[in-house]
Amino acid sequence: MSTAATALVPALREVVGPLGLLDDAADTAPYAEDWRRLYRGRTPAVVRPANIAELAEVVRRCAAAGVGMVPQGGNTSMVAGATPAADGSQIVISLARINRLRDIDPIDMTMTVEAGMTLKAAQDAAAACGCMLPLSIAAEGTAQIGGVLATNAGGNTTVRFGNARDLVLGIEAVMADGAVLSALRRLRKDNTGYCLRQLLVGSEGTLGIISAAVLKLVPAMAEREVALCTVASPEAALALFGRLRREDPAALIAFEYMAGEGMGLVLRHIPGAVLPVAAAAHYALIELATPRRAAGLRAVLEDTLSAAMEAGAVRDAVIAESGAQRAALWKLREEHAEAQRREGASVKNDVSVPVSRVPEFLARARAACEALVPGVRVVPFGHMGDGNIHFNLAQPDGADGAAFLAQSHAIMAAVGAVVRALDGSFSAEHGVGRLKPYMMESWRGGTELATMRQIKQALDPRGVMNPGKVLPDAGGA
Ligand code: FAD
Ligand code: 2HG
Ligand code: ZN
């Protein structure tokens, strides 16, 4: 263990009290491993401040001692963004206890939420006021507002409401030296210099610690329709997306693609998962919703699916008849990540391409991976309406997991070559974290990366905020 971080523990305990600090190895271990179990770090302490004053003092003390800090929310990062380094030189700062709803205003259509509140709790608070917080991810029961903003999470409704970034009006954050940035304005218009809140959103804990935010709400949905269909091909799925968007673009709030392989894993590993349509190679999950009453979404969906069936694009379809059925259909999609985790080793490519190029991407990336790793199981799924596919690969049947994972970089490079050829991005929504800084030079080099480094240098000159994440050789990990 590093002396600087370990030596600081008594001073940090003084700030947060005995209940606010964990330093027993058994207690800190869950905070030191990432959700995918790719990285196991070590930390002398997990600090859990109870309020902003404690948080700011903890940051001040770490900064003064030059000790690296790893902000952590629900620890659901897919890129090990919240995992401390293995050498024990970094303190984990958990936001879990700073979790109040400070304000909710159905006229302004905003809520002011502290970073440690889970996304699900924030959604529920909005619903209790007749509003909706329009951000939804499978990890919403665990992921926290601070983490969701720090990663600029996307998810199932980005196609209609945008990413987390699009929902943020104001922010409060503790900067790298412990100064508190208070910009919790709930203004729809506010052109007053650089937009610092947007700098912090998506910065993955490398510029400061988000402690609260003002989020935009929308009116609660009055009508909701969810359908699962099997489609002839990714091209057919894209055509169906186009048809639905033409019919009622404001009502199309989710359009998700799943390949047969992934659906098979969900049915195998997830208790209670039932497929209500004939098994197929390609599936689309659609949600239409609107705050308008008697909007006739059911007819829109039925007519569109019938037309697509006649055209041969859709083969089979089921429309949910109740809230329970809607949840059961969504479960088939949302459990994809967990089912793949249970299946064993998996290499993830959270990539985006222009929406129009998704079918070409799927075909070319599959061919590239099958040529590279004979027998590999290709398990693509994701937010097709955003051009964001989780192009995941499961180890060949019977293969050794560790040997498969050793090929991760080669597989990611093969997929990346296709993504690049199609003008896409190597990280659509999960971020860069600890897994992908090595890709930054080749994908975002030149002026883009140089400017990012200048921002980092200006806001965190000692490199204490989440060292080793996002920027290559930022120090630490
Ligand atoms: P953590 O994992 O704790 O942290 C993530 C990053 O944010 C780290 O770099 C951390 O240092 C930083 N951070 C955390 N809190 C703060 C803070 N208060 N201030 C500054 N930095 C902070 N992502 C999507 O975009 N779309 C999806 O559909 C989606 N689905 C998922 C499904 C599953 C099952 C899982 C496990 C993950 C999924 N994710 C998805 C990944 C996604 O990034 C996280 O779920 C979520 O955004 C992270 O929130 P968290 O609180 O768990 O953050
Ligand atoms: C999702 O959309 C998440 O379910 C997880 O972003 C993706 O497991 C993955 O690769
Ligand atoms: Zn996703």
Coordinates of C-alpha atoms and ligand atoms in Angstrom, one line a residue:
M1 CA 0.0 0.0 0.0
S2 CA 1.2 3.5 -0.8
T3 CA 2.2 5.5 2.2
A4 CA 0.7 8.8 1.1
A5 CA -2.8 7.4 0.8
T6 CA -2.6 5.1 3.8
A7 CA -1.1 7.9 5.9
L8 CA -4.1 10.1 5.1
V9 CA -6.8 7.7 6.3
P10 CA -6.9 9.0 10.0
A11 CA -7.3 12.6 8.7
L12 CA -10.1 11.5 6.4
R13 CA -11.8 9.6 9.2
E14 CA -11.7 12.8 11.2
V15 CA -13.6 14.6 8.5
V16 CA -16.4 12.0 7.9
G17 CA -16.5 10.2 11.2
P18 CA -16.2 6.4 11.7
L19 CA -19.5 5.7 9.8
G20 CA -18.2 7.5 6.8
L21 CA -15.1 5.5 6.2
L22 CA -14.4 1.9 5.4
D23 CA -10.9 0.6 5.6
D24 CA -11.3 -3.1 6.3
A25 CA -10.2 -5.0 3.2
A26 CA -13.4 -7.1 3.2
D27 CA -15.5 -4.0 3.2
T28 CA -13.5 -2.1 0.6
A29 CA -13.2 -5.1 -1.8
P30 CA -16.6 -4.6 -3.6
Y31 CA -15.7 -1.0 -4.3
A32 CA -12.3 -2.0 -5.8
E33 CA -13.6 -4.4 -8.5
D34 CA -15.5 -3.4 -11.6
W35 CA -18.9 -4.8 -12.7
R36 CA -17.4 -6.9 -15.4
R37 CA -14.8 -8.3 -13.1
L38 CA -12.0 -7.3 -15.4
Y39 CA -10.0 -5.3 -12.9
R40 CA -9.4 -5.8 -9.2
G41 CA -7.9 -2.7 -7.6
R42 CA -6.9 -2.0 -4.0
T43 CA -7.6 1.0 -1.8
P44 CA -6.7 1.9 1.8
A45 CA -10.1 3.5 2.3
V46 CA -13.5 4.1 0.8
V47 CA -14.7 7.5 2.1
R48 CA -18.5 8.0 2.2
P49 CA -19.1 11.7 3.0
A50 CA -22.6 12.6 4.3
N51 CA -22.8 16.1 2.8
I52 CA -21.1 18.6 0.5
A53 CA -19.0 20.2 3.2
E54 CA -17.5 16.8 4.2
L55 CA -17.0 15.9 0.5
A56 CA -15.2 19.2 -0.1
E57 CA -13.0 18.8 2.9
V58 CA -12.1 15.2 1.9
V59 CA -11.1 16.4 -1.6
R60 CA -9.1 19.3 -0.1
R61 CA -7.1 16.9 2.1
C62 CA -6.5 14.4 -0.6
A63 CA -5.4 17.2 -3.0
A64 CA -3.1 18.7 -0.5
A65 CA -1.5 15.4 0.1
G66 CA -1.3 14.7 -3.7
V67 CA -3.4 11.5 -3.3
G68 CA -5.5 10.3 -6.2
M69 CA -9.3 10.1 -5.8
V70 CA -11.7 7.8 -7.5
P71 CA -15.3 9.1 -7.4
Q72 CA -17.7 6.2 -7.3
G73 CA -21.5 6.0 -7.7
G74 CA -23.2 2.6 -8.3
N75 CA -20.0 1.0 -9.6
T76 CA -21.8 -0.2 -12.8
S77 CA -19.2 1.2 -15.2
M78 CA -18.7 -1.0 -18.2
V79 CA -15.1 0.4 -18.7
A80 CA -13.9 0.2 -15.1
G81 CA -14.1 3.9 -14.7
A82 CA -14.7 3.7 -10.9
T83 CA -12.1 1.1 -10.1
P84 CA -9.0 2.2 -8.2
A85 CA -5.5 1.3 -9.2
A86 CA -4.0 -2.0 -8.0
D87 CA -1.2 -0.4 -6.0
G88 CA -3.4 1.0 -3.3
S89 CA -2.4 4.6 -4.0
Q90 CA -5.9 6.0 -4.6
I91 CA -8.8 6.7 -2.2
V92 CA -12.3 5.8 -3.4
I93 CA -14.9 8.5 -2.7
S94 CA -18.4 7.1 -2.7
L95 CA -21.3 9.5 -3.2
A96 CA -23.9 7.0 -1.9
R97 CA -24.8 9.0 1.2
I98 CA -25.2 12.3 -0.6
N99 CA -28.5 11.3 -2.0
R100 CA -31.3 13.7 -1.3
L101 CA -33.9 15.1 -3.6
R102 CA -33.4 18.8 -2.9
D103 CA -36.3 20.2 -5.0
I104 CA -38.8 19.2 -7.7
D105 CA -40.9 21.7 -9.6
P106 CA -43.6 20.6 -12.0
I107 CA -44.0 24.1 -13.4
D108 CA -40.3 24.6 -14.2
M109 CA -40.3 20.9 -15.0
T110 CA -37.0 20.4 -13.2
M111 CA -35.7 18.3 -10.3
T112 CA -32.6 19.1 -8.2
V113 CA -31.0 15.8 -7.1
E114 CA -27.9 15.0 -5.2
A115 CA -25.4 12.7 -6.9
G116 CA -25.8 9.6 -4.8
M117 CA -29.5 9.2 -5.5
T118 CA -30.1 6.2 -7.8
L119 CA -31.5 6.8 -11.2
K120 CA -34.5 4.7 -10.3
A121 CA -35.2 6.7 -7.2
A122 CA -35.0 9.9 -9.2
Q123 CA -37.4 8.5 -11.8
D124 CA -39.8 7.5 -9.1
A125 CA -39.7 11.0 -7.5
A126 CA -40.4 12.5 -10.9
A127 CA -43.3 10.2 -11.4
A128 CA -44.8 11.0 -8.0
C129 CA -45.1 14.6 -9.3
G130 CA -46.8 13.7 -12.6
C131 CA -43.6 14.0 -14.5
M132 CA -41.0 11.7 -16.1
L133 CA -37.2 11.8 -15.9
P134 CA -36.6 10.5 -19.5
L135 CA -33.5 8.5 -19.0
S136 CA -33.5 4.7 -18.7
I137 CA -30.8 2.1 -18.5
A138 CA -30.8 -1.5 -17.3
A139 CA -28.6 -0.6 -14.3
E140 CA -30.9 2.2 -13.1
G141 CA -31.7 0.5 -9.8
T142 CA -28.0 0.8 -8.9
A143 CA -26.4 3.5 -11.0
Q144 CA -26.5 6.9 -9.4
I145 CA -27.2 10.4 -10.8
G146 CA -23.6 11.4 -10.4
G147 CA -22.3 8.4 -12.2
V148 CA -24.9 8.7 -14.9
L149 CA -23.9 12.3 -15.5
A150 CA -20.2 11.7 -15.2
T151 CA -20.5 9.0 -18.0
N152 CA -23.1 11.0 -20.0
A153 CA -25.1 7.8 -20.0
G154 CA -27.4 7.1 -23.0
G155 CA -29.7 4.1 -22.9
N156 CA -33.1 3.1 -24.1
T157 CA -34.8 6.4 -24.6
T158 CA -31.9 8.4 -26.1
V159 CA -33.6 8.1 -29.5
R160 CA -36.3 10.4 -28.3
F161 CA -34.9 12.4 -25.3
G162 CA -31.1 12.4 -25.9
N163 CA -28.3 11.4 -23.6
A164 CA -27.9 12.4 -19.9
R165 CA -26.1 15.6 -21.2
D166 CA -29.3 16.8 -22.8
L167 CA -31.2 16.7 -19.5
V168 CA -28.8 18.8 -17.4
L169 CA -29.6 22.5 -16.7
G170 CA -27.4 23.1 -13.6
I171 CA -24.6 21.5 -11.7
E172 CA -22.9 21.5 -8.4
A173 CA -19.4 20.0 -8.1
V174 CA -16.4 19.8 -6.0
M175 CA -13.4 20.6 -8.1
A176 CA -10.0 19.1 -7.8
D177 CA -8.7 21.5 -5.2
G178 CA -11.8 21.1 -3.0
A179 CA -13.5 24.4 -4.2
V180 CA -17.3 24.0 -4.6
L181 CA -18.7 25.0 -8.0
S182 CA -22.3 26.1 -7.4
A183 CA -24.2 26.4 -10.6
L184 CA -27.5 24.8 -9.8
R185 CA -29.5 27.1 -12.0
R186 CA -32.7 25.8 -13.5
L187 CA -32.7 28.2 -16.5
R188 CA -33.7 27.2 -20.0
K189 CA -31.6 30.0 -21.3
D190 CA -28.3 31.1 -19.8
N191 CA -25.5 32.1 -22.2
T192 CA -23.0 33.4 -19.7
G193 CA -19.5 32.1 -20.7
Y194 CA -18.2 28.6 -21.0
C195 CA -20.6 25.9 -20.2
L196 CA -18.9 24.3 -17.2
R197 CA -21.7 21.9 -16.5
Q198 CA -21.3 20.3 -19.9
L199 CA -17.5 20.0 -19.3
L200 CA -18.2 18.0 -16.2
V201 CA -20.8 15.8 -17.8
G202 CA -19.0 13.0 -19.5
S203 CA -15.7 13.7 -17.8
E204 CA -15.8 10.4 -15.9
G205 CA -14.6 11.9 -12.7
T206 CA -11.4 13.2 -14.1
L207 CA -12.2 17.0 -13.7
G208 CA -14.2 17.1 -10.5
I209 CA -16.9 15.4 -8.4
I210 CA -20.5 16.1 -9.3
S211 CA -22.4 16.5 -6.0
A212 CA -25.9 17.6 -7.4
A213 CA -27.6 18.5 -10.6
V214 CA -30.7 20.2 -11.9
L215 CA -32.4 17.8 -14.4
K216 CA -35.1 18.5 -17.0
L217 CA -38.3 16.6 -16.7
V218 CA -41.0 16.0 -19.3
P219 CA -44.7 15.4 -18.7
A220 CA -45.6 11.8 -17.6
M221 CA -46.6 9.5 -20.4
A222 CA -50.4 8.8 -20.6
E223 CA -50.3 6.1 -23.3
R224 CA -47.6 3.5 -23.8
E225 CA -47.3 0.6 -26.2
V226 CA -44.5 -1.9 -26.3
A227 CA -44.0 -4.5 -29.1
L228 CA -41.4 -7.3 -29.7
C229 CA -41.1 -8.4 -33.2
T230 CA -38.9 -10.7 -35.2
V231 CA -37.5 -9.1 -38.3
A232 CA -36.1 -10.6 -41.5
S233 CA -32.7 -8.8 -41.2
P234 CA -31.0 -5.7 -39.7
E235 CA -32.0 -3.9 -42.9
A236 CA -35.6 -4.8 -42.2
A237 CA -35.2 -3.6 -38.7
L238 CA -33.9 -0.3 -40.0
A239 CA -36.8 0.0 -42.4
L240 CA -39.2 -0.6 -39.6
F241 CA -37.5 2.1 -37.5
G242 CA -38.0 4.5 -40.5
R243 CA -41.7 3.6 -40.8
L244 CA -42.3 4.2 -37.1
R245 CA -40.5 7.5 -37.2
R246 CA -42.5 8.7 -40.1
E247 CA -45.7 7.8 -38.4
D248 CA -45.2 9.6 -35.1
P249 CA -41.6 10.7 -34.4
A250 CA -42.5 12.2 -31.0
A251 CA -44.0 9.0 -29.8
L252 CA -41.1 6.7 -30.8
I253 CA -39.2 6.6 -27.5
A254 CA -37.2 3.4 -27.9
F255 CA -36.1 1.2 -30.8
E256 CA -33.8 -1.6 -29.8
Y257 CA -32.1 -4.4 -31.8
M258 CA -31.2 -7.8 -30.5
A259 CA -29.6 -10.7 -32.4
G260 CA -30.8 -14.3 -31.9
E261 CA -27.6 -15.3 -30.1
G262 CA -28.1 -12.8 -27.3
M263 CA -31.8 -13.7 -26.9
G264 CA -30.7 -17.3 -26.6
L265 CA -28.4 -16.4 -23.7
V266 CA -31.2 -14.4 -21.9
L267 CA -33.5 -17.4 -22.2
R268 CA -30.8 -19.7 -20.9
H269 CA -29.6 -17.7 -17.9
I270 CA -32.4 -15.4 -16.8
P271 CA -35.1 -16.9 -14.6
G272 CA -38.6 -16.0 -15.8
A273 CA -37.5 -14.9 -19.3
V274 CA -40.0 -16.2 -21.8
L275 CA -40.0 -15.5 -25.5
P276 CA -43.5 -14.8 -26.8
V277 CA -42.6 -14.9 -30.5
A278 CA -41.1 -17.6 -32.7
A279 CA -37.3 -17.7 -32.2
A280 CA -35.4 -15.8 -34.9
A281 CA -32.0 -14.4 -35.9
H282 CA -33.1 -10.8 -35.4
Y283 CA -35.5 -9.0 -33.0
A284 CA -36.7 -5.4 -32.6
L285 CA -38.2 -4.0 -29.4
I286 CA -40.3 -0.9 -29.8
E287 CA -41.8 1.5 -27.4
L288 CA -44.2 4.2 -28.3
A289 CA -45.4 6.6 -25.6
T290 CA -47.0 10.0 -25.4
P291 CA -48.3 12.4 -22.8
R292 CA -51.4 12.9 -25.0
R293 CA -54.5 11.1 -24.0
A294 CA -56.4 8.9 -26.4
A295 CA -53.6 9.4 -28.9
G296 CA -54.3 6.1 -30.7
L297 CA -50.8 4.7 -30.4
R298 CA -52.1 1.2 -30.5
A299 CA -53.5 1.7 -33.9
V300 CA -50.3 3.4 -35.1
L301 CA -48.3 0.4 -33.9
E302 CA -50.7 -2.3 -35.3
D303 CA -51.0 -0.6 -38.7
T304 CA -47.2 -0.1 -39.0
L305 CA -46.4 -3.6 -38.0
S306 CA -49.1 -5.0 -40.4
A307 CA -47.7 -3.0 -43.3
A308 CA -44.2 -4.1 -42.4
M309 CA -45.4 -7.7 -42.3
E310 CA -46.9 -7.4 -45.7
A311 CA -43.7 -6.0 -47.0
G312 CA -41.9 -9.0 -45.5
A313 CA -39.8 -7.0 -43.1
V314 CA -41.5 -8.2 -39.9
R315 CA -42.2 -11.9 -39.5
D316 CA -43.8 -12.2 -36.1
A317 CA -44.9 -9.6 -33.5
V318 CA -46.5 -9.3 -30.1
I319 CA -47.9 -6.2 -28.5
A320 CA -48.0 -6.1 -24.7
E321 CA -51.5 -6.0 -23.2
S322 CA -50.6 -4.8 -19.7
G323 CA -47.9 -3.2 -17.7
A324 CA -46.7 -6.6 -16.6
Q325 CA -46.4 -7.7 -20.2
R326 CA -44.5 -4.5 -21.1
A327 CA -42.0 -5.3 -18.3
A328 CA -41.7 -8.9 -19.5
L329 CA -40.8 -7.8 -23.0
W330 CA -38.3 -5.2 -21.7
K331 CA -36.8 -7.8 -19.5
L332 CA -35.7 -9.8 -22.6
R333 CA -33.7 -6.8 -23.7
E334 CA -32.5 -5.4 -20.4
E335 CA -31.1 -8.7 -19.2
H336 CA -28.7 -9.0 -22.1
A337 CA -25.7 -7.7 -20.2
E338 CA -26.4 -9.9 -17.2
A339 CA -27.0 -13.0 -19.3
Q340 CA -23.7 -12.5 -21.1
R341 CA -21.9 -12.0 -17.8
R342 CA -23.3 -15.4 -16.6
E343 CA -22.3 -17.1 -19.9
G344 CA -18.6 -16.4 -19.2
A345 CA -15.9 -14.3 -20.9
S346 CA -17.1 -11.6 -23.2
V347 CA -15.4 -8.8 -25.2
K348 CA -17.5 -5.7 -25.5
N349 CA -17.5 -3.1 -28.2
D350 CA -19.8 -0.2 -27.3
V351 CA -19.7 1.4 -30.7
S352 CA -21.7 3.9 -32.8
V353 CA -22.0 4.4 -36.5
P354 CA -24.4 6.6 -38.5
V355 CA -27.9 5.0 -38.1
S356 CA -28.1 4.3 -41.8
R357 CA -24.9 2.2 -41.6
V358 CA -25.9 -0.2 -38.8
P359 CA -26.7 -3.1 -41.1
E360 CA -23.5 -2.8 -43.0
F361 CA -21.6 -2.5 -39.7
L362 CA -23.2 -5.6 -38.3
A363 CA -22.3 -7.7 -41.4
R364 CA -18.7 -6.5 -41.7
A365 CA -17.9 -6.7 -38.0
R366 CA -19.3 -10.2 -37.8
A367 CA -17.2 -11.3 -40.7
A368 CA -14.1 -9.7 -39.3
C369 CA -14.5 -11.4 -35.9
E370 CA -15.4 -14.8 -37.3
A371 CA -12.3 -14.7 -39.4
L372 CA -10.1 -13.7 -36.4
V373 CA -11.5 -16.1 -33.8
P374 CA -13.1 -19.2 -35.4
G375 CA -16.1 -20.3 -33.5
V376 CA -16.5 -17.0 -31.7
R377 CA -20.1 -16.3 -30.7
V378 CA -21.3 -12.9 -32.0
V379 CA -23.8 -11.3 -29.7
P380 CA -24.8 -7.9 -31.0
F381 CA -27.6 -5.8 -29.5
G382 CA -28.4 -2.3 -28.6
H383 CA -29.8 1.1 -29.3
M384 CA -30.3 0.8 -33.0
G385 CA -32.3 4.0 -33.2
D386 CA -29.1 5.8 -32.1
G387 CA -26.7 3.8 -34.3
N388 CA -25.3 2.4 -31.0
I389 CA -24.6 -1.3 -31.1
H390 CA -23.1 -3.3 -28.3
F391 CA -21.1 -5.5 -30.6
N392 CA -20.2 -8.1 -28.0
L393 CA -18.4 -11.4 -28.5
A394 CA -18.7 -14.5 -26.3
Q395 CA -16.0 -17.1 -26.1
P396 CA -16.3 -20.0 -28.5
D397 CA -18.2 -23.0 -26.9
G398 CA -15.8 -24.9 -24.6
A399 CA -13.0 -22.4 -25.0
D400 CA -10.9 -21.1 -22.2
G401 CA -12.2 -17.8 -20.9
A402 CA -8.8 -16.3 -20.1
A403 CA -7.3 -17.3 -23.4
F404 CA -10.3 -15.6 -25.1
L405 CA -10.0 -12.4 -23.1
A406 CA -6.3 -12.3 -24.0
Q407 CA -7.5 -11.7 -27.6
S408 CA -9.6 -8.7 -26.5
H409 CA -7.3 -6.0 -28.0
A410 CA -7.1 -7.8 -31.3
I411 CA -10.9 -8.3 -31.4
M412 CA -11.5 -4.7 -30.5
A413 CA -9.0 -3.6 -33.2
A414 CA -10.8 -5.7 -35.8
V415 CA -14.2 -4.2 -34.8
G416 CA -12.7 -0.8 -34.5
A417 CA -11.4 -0.9 -38.1
V418 CA -14.9 -1.5 -39.4
V419 CA -16.3 1.3 -37.1
R420 CA -13.6 3.7 -38.4
A421 CA -14.4 2.8 -42.0
L422 CA -18.0 3.7 -41.4
D423 CA -17.3 7.0 -39.6
G424 CA -18.2 5.8 -36.2
S425 CA -17.0 6.0 -32.6
F426 CA -15.1 3.4 -30.4
S427 CA -17.2 4.4 -27.4
A428 CA -20.8 5.4 -27.9
E429 CA -22.2 5.6 -24.3
H430 CA -20.1 3.7 -21.8
G431 CA -17.1 6.1 -21.9
V432 CA -13.4 5.5 -21.9
G433 CA -12.6 4.7 -18.2
R434 CA -9.6 2.6 -17.5
L435 CA -10.3 0.1 -20.3
K436 CA -9.8 2.4 -23.4
P437 CA -7.4 5.3 -22.8
Y438 CA -4.9 3.5 -25.0
M439 CA -7.4 4.1 -27.9
M440 CA -7.6 7.8 -27.4
E441 CA -4.4 8.7 -29.3
S442 CA -5.4 7.0 -32.5
W443 CA -9.1 8.0 -32.4
R444 CA -9.0 11.5 -30.9
G445 CA -5.3 12.5 -31.4
G446 CA -4.1 15.8 -32.7
T447 CA -5.8 19.0 -31.6
E448 CA -8.8 17.2 -30.0
L449 CA -6.7 15.2 -27.5
A450 CA -4.3 18.1 -27.0
T451 CA -7.2 20.4 -26.0
M452 CA -8.5 17.7 -23.6
R453 CA -5.1 17.6 -22.0
Q454 CA -5.0 21.4 -21.7
I455 CA -8.4 21.3 -19.9
K456 CA -7.2 18.5 -17.6
Q457 CA -4.1 20.5 -16.8
A458 CA -6.1 23.7 -16.1
L459 CA -8.6 22.0 -13.8
D460 CA -6.6 19.3 -12.2
P461 CA -2.9 20.3 -12.5
R462 CA -1.8 17.7 -9.9
G463 CA -3.6 14.9 -11.7
V464 CA -5.4 13.8 -8.5
M465 CA -8.9 13.3 -10.0
N466 CA -9.4 9.7 -11.1
P467 CA -5.9 9.1 -12.3
G468 CA -5.3 6.7 -15.1
K469 CA -8.8 7.2 -16.6
V470 CA -9.9 8.6 -20.0
L471 CA -6.6 10.3 -21.0
P472 CA -3.6 8.1 -21.9
D473 CA -0.7 8.4 -19.5
A474 CA -2.7 10.7 -17.2
G475 CA -0.8 9.0 -14.4
G476 CA -1.8 6.6 -11.7
A477 CA -3.2 3.3 -12.8
Ligands
FAD1 P1 -19.9 4.4 -11.6 O1 -19.7 3.1 -12.3 O2 -19.7 4.4 -10.1 O3 -18.9 5.4 -12.2 C1 -18.8 5.6 -13.6 C2 -17.8 6.8 -13.8 O4 -18.3 8.0 -13.3 C3 -16.4 6.6 -13.2 O5 -15.5 7.1 -14.0 C4 -16.5 7.3 -11.9 O6 -15.3 7.8 -11.4 C5 -17.4 8.5 -12.3 N1 -18.3 9.0 -11.3 C6 -19.2 8.4 -10.6 N2 -19.9 9.2 -9.7 C7 -19.3 10.4 -10.0 C8 -19.6 11.7 -9.5 N3 -20.5 11.9 -8.5 N4 -18.9 12.7 -9.9 C9 -17.9 12.6 -10.8 N5 -17.6 11.4 -11.4 C10 -18.3 10.3 -10.9 N6 -24.7 3.0 -19.8 C11 -25.3 3.6 -20.8 O7 -24.9 4.7 -21.2 N7 -26.5 3.1 -21.3 C12 -27.0 1.9 -20.9 O8 -28.0 1.5 -21.5 C13 -26.3 1.2 -19.9 N8 -26.8 0.0 -19.4 C14 -26.1 -0.6 -18.5 C15 -26.6 -1.8 -18.0 C16 -25.9 -2.6 -17.1 C17 -26.5 -3.9 -16.6 C18 -24.8 -2.1 -16.5 C19 -24.0 -2.8 -15.4 C20 -24.2 -0.8 -16.9 C21 -24.9 -0.1 -17.9 N9 -24.4 1.1 -18.4 C22 -25.1 1.8 -19.4 C23 -23.1 1.6 -18.0 C24 -23.3 3.0 -17.4 O9 -22.1 3.8 -17.5 C25 -23.6 3.0 -15.9 O10 -24.6 2.2 -15.7 C26 -23.9 4.4 -15.3 O11 -24.0 5.5 -16.1 C27 -22.8 4.6 -14.3 O12 -23.4 5.0 -13.1 P2 -22.7 4.6 -11.7 O13 -23.4 5.4 -10.7 O14 -22.8 3.1 -11.6 O15 -21.2 5.1 -11.9
2HG2 C1 -27.2 -2.0 -22.4 O1 -27.6 -1.3 -23.3 C2 -26.0 -1.7 -21.7 O2 -27.9 -3.0 -22.0 C3 -25.0 -2.8 -21.5 O3 -25.4 -0.5 -22.3 C4 -24.3 -3.2 -22.8 O4 -23.5 -5.3 -21.9 C5 -23.4 -4.4 -22.7 O5 -22.5 -4.4 -23.6
ZN3 ZN -26.5 0.3 -23.9

